Coordinates of N, CA, C and O in Angstrom, one line a residue:
X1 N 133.6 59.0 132.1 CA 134.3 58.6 133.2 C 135.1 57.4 132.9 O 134.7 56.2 132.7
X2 N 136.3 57.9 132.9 CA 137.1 56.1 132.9 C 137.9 55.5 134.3 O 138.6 56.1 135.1
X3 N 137.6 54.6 134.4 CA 138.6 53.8 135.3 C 139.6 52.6 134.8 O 139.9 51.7 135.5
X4 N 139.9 52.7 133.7 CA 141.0 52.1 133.4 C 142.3 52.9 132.7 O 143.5 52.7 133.0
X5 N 141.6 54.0 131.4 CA 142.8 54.8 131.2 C 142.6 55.7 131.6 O 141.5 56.3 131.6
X6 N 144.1 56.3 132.2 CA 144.2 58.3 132.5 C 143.9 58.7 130.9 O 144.1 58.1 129.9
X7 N 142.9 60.3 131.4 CA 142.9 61.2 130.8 C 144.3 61.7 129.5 O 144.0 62.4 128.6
X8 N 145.3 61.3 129.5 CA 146.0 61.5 128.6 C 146.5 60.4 127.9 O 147.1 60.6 126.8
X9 N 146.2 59.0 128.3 CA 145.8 57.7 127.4 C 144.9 57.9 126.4 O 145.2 57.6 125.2
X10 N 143.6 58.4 126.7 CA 142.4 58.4 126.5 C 142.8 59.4 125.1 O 142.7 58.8 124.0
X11 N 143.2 60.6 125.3 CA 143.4 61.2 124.6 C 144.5 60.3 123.1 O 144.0 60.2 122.0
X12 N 145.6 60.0 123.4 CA 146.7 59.3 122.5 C 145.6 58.5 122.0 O 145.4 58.8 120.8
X13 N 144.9 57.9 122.4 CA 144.2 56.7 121.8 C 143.0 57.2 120.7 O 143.0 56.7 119.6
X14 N 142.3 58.0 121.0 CA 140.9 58.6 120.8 C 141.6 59.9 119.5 O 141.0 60.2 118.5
X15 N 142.7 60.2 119.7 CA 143.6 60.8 118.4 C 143.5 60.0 117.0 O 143.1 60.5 116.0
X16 N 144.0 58.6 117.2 CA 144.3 57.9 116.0 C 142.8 57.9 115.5 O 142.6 57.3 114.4
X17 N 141.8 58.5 116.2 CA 140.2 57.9 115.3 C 140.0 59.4 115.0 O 138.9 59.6 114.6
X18 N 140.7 60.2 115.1 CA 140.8 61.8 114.3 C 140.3 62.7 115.0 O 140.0 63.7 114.4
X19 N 140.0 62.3 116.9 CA 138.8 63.3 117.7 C 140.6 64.0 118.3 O 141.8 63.5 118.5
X20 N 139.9 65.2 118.4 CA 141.1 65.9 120.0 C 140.0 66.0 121.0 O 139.1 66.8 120.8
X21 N 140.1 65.2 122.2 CA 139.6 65.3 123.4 C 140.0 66.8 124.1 O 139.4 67.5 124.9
X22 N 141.1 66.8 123.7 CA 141.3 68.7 124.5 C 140.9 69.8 124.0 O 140.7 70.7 124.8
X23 N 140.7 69.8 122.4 CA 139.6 70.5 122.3 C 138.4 70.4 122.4 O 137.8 71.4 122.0
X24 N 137.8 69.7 122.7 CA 136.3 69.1 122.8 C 136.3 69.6 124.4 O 135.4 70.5 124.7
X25 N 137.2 69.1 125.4 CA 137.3 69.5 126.5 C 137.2 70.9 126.9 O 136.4 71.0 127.7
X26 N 137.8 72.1 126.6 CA 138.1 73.3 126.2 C 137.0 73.8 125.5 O 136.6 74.9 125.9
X27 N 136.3 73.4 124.6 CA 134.8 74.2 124.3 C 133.4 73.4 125.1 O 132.2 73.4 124.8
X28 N 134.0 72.9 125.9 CA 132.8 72.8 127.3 C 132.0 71.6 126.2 O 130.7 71.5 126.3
X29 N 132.6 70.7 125.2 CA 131.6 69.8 124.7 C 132.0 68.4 125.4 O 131.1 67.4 125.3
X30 N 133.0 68.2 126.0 CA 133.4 66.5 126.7 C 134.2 66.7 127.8 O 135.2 67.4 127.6
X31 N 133.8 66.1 129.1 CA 134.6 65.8 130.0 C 135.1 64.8 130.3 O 134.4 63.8 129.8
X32 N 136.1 64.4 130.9 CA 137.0 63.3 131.0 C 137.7 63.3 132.4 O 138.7 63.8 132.7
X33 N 136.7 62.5 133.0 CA 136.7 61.7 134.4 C 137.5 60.6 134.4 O 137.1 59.5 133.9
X34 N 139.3 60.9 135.2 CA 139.7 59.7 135.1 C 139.4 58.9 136.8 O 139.6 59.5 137.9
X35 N 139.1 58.0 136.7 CA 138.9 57.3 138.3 C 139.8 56.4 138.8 O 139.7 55.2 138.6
X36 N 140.6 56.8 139.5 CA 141.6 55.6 139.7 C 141.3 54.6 140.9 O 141.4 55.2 142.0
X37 N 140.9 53.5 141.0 CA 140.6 52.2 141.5 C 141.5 51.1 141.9 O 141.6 50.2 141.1
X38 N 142.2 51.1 143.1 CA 143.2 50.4 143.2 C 142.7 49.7 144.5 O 142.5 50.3 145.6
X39 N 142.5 48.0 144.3 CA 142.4 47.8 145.6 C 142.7 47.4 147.0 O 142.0 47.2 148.0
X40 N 144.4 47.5 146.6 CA 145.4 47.2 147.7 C 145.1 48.6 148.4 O 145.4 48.7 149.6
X41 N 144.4 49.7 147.7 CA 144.5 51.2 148.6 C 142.6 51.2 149.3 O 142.1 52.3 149.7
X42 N 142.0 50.1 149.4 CA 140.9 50.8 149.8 C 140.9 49.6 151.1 O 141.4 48.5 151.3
X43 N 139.9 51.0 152.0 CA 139.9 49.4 153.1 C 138.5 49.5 153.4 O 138.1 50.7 153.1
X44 N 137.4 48.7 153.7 CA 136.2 48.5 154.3 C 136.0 49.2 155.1 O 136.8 49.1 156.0
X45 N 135.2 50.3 155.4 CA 134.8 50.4 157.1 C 133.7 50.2 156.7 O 133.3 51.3 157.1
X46 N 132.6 49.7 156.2 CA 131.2 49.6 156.0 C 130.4 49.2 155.1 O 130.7 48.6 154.1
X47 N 129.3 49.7 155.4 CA 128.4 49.4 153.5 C 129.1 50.0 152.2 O 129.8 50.9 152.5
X48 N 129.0 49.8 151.6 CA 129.8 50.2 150.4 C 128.0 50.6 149.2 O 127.1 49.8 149.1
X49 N 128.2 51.9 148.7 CA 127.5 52.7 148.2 C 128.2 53.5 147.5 O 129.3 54.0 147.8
X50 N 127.4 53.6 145.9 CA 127.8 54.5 145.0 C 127.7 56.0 144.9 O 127.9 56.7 143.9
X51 N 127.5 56.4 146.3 CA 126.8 57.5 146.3 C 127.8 58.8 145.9 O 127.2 59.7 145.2
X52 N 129.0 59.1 146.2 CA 129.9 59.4 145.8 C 130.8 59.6 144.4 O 131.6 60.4 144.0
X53 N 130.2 58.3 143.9 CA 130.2 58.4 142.5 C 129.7 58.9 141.6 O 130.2 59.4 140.6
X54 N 128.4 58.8 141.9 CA 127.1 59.6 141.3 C 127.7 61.0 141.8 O 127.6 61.8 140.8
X55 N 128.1 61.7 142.7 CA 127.9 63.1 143.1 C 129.2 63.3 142.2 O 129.4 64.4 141.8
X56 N 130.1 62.5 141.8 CA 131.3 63.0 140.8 C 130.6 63.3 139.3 O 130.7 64.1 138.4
X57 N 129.9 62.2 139.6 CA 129.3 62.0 138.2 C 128.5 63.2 137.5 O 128.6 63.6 136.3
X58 N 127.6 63.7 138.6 CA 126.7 65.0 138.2 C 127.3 65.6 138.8 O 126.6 66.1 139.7
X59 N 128.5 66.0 138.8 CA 129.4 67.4 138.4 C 129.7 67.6 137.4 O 129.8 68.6 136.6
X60 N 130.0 66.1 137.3 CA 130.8 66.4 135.5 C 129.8 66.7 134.6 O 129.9 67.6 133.9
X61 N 128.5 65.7 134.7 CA 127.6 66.0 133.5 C 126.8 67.6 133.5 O 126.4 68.1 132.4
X62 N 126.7 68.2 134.7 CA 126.3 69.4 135.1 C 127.3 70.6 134.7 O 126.7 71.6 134.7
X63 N 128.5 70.8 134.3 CA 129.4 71.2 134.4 C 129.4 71.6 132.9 O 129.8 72.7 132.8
X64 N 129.2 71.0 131.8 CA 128.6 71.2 130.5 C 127.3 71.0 129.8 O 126.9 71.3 128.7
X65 N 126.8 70.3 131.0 CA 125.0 70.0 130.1 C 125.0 68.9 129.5 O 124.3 68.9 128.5
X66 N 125.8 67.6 129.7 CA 126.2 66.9 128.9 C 125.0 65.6 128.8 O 124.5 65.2 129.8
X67 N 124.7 65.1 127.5 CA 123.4 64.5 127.3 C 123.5 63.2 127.4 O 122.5 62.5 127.4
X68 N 124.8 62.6 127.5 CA 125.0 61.6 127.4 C 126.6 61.1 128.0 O 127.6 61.7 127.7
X69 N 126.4 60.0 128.9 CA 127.5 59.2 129.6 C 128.0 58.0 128.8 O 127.5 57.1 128.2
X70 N 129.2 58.3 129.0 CA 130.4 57.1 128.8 C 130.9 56.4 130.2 O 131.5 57.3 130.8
X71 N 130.8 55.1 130.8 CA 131.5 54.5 131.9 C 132.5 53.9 131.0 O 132.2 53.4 129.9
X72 N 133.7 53.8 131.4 CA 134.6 52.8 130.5 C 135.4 52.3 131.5 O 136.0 53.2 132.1
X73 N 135.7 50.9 132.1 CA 134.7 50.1 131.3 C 134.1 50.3 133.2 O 134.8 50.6 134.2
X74 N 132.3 49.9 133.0 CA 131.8 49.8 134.2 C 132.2 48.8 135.2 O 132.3 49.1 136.4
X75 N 132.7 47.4 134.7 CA 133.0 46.3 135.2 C 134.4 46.6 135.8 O 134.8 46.0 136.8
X76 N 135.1 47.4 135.4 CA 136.4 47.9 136.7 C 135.7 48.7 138.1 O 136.0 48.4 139.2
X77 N 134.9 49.5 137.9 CA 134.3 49.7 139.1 C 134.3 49.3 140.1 O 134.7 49.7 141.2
X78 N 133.5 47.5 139.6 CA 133.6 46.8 141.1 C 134.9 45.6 141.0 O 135.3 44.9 142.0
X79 N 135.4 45.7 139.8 CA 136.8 44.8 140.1 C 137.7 44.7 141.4 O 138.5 43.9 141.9
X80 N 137.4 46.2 141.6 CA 138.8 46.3 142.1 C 138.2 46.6 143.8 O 139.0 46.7 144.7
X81 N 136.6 46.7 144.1 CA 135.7 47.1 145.2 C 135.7 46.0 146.1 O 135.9 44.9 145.4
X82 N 135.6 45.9 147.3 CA 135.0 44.6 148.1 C 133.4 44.5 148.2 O 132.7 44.7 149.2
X83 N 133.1 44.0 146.8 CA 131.5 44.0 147.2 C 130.9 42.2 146.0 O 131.3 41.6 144.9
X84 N 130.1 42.2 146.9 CA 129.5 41.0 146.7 C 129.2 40.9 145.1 O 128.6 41.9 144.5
X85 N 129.7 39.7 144.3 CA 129.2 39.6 142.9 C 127.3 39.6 142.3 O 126.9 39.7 141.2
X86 N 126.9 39.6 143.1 CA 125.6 39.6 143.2 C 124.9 41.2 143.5 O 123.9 41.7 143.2
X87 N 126.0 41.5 144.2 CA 125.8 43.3 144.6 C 126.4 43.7 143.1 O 125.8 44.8 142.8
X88 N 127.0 43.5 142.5 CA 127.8 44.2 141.4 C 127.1 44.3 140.5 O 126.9 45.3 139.9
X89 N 126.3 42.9 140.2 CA 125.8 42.6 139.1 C 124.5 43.4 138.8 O 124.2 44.0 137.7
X90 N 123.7 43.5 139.9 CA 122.6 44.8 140.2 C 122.7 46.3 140.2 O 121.9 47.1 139.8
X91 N 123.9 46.3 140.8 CA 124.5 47.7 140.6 C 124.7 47.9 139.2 O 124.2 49.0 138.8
X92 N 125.3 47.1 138.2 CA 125.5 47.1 137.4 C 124.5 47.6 136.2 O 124.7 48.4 135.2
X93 N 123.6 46.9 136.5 CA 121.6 46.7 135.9 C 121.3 48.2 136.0 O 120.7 48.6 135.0
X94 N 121.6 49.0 136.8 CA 121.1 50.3 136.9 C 121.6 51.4 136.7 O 121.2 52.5 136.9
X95 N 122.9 51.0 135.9 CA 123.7 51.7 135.2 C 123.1 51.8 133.4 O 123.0 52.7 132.6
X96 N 122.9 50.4 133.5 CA 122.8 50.4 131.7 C 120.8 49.7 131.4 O 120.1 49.5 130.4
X97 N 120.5 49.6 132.7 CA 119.3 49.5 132.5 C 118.8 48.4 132.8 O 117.6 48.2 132.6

């Protein structure tokens, strides 16, 4: 899952180290979640919860069986969110442990 480069960034980039993401994509071995995060576009109406994220998330990982997650980078997540740095920082903890 990225939230800083589109899906076809990801790719140009991830080329020069000799991977094709679209074939890896195409034999059901890597998905590529791009998340776009902008926060002149979000507005408050409430608690703010990942819950939505996670349900993107295990689509994607369900969708190939996939054993293992990439966030890139997790700290855009809440850059761009109206949530408390102390809420981030915990949120954060339960991502990577």
């Amino acid at each position: 899952m990225a939230f800083e480069e589109t899906e076809e960034d990801l790719r140009k980039n991830v080329a020069s180290l000799g991977y094709d993401l679209k074939e890896l994509s195409d034999r059901k071995k890597l998905v590529v979640d791009y998340v776009h995060i902008e926060r002149s576009e979000i507005e408050e109406t409430g608690e703010y919860d990942l819950e939505g994220l996670f349900v993107r998330l295990g689509y994607a990982i369900d969708s190939i069986g996939a054993k293992r997650v990439v966030l890139d980078t997790i700290e855009s997540i809440f850059a761009g969110l109206p949530i408390h740095p102390f809420c981030a920082r915990n949120c954060a903890v339960c991502f990577v442990g």
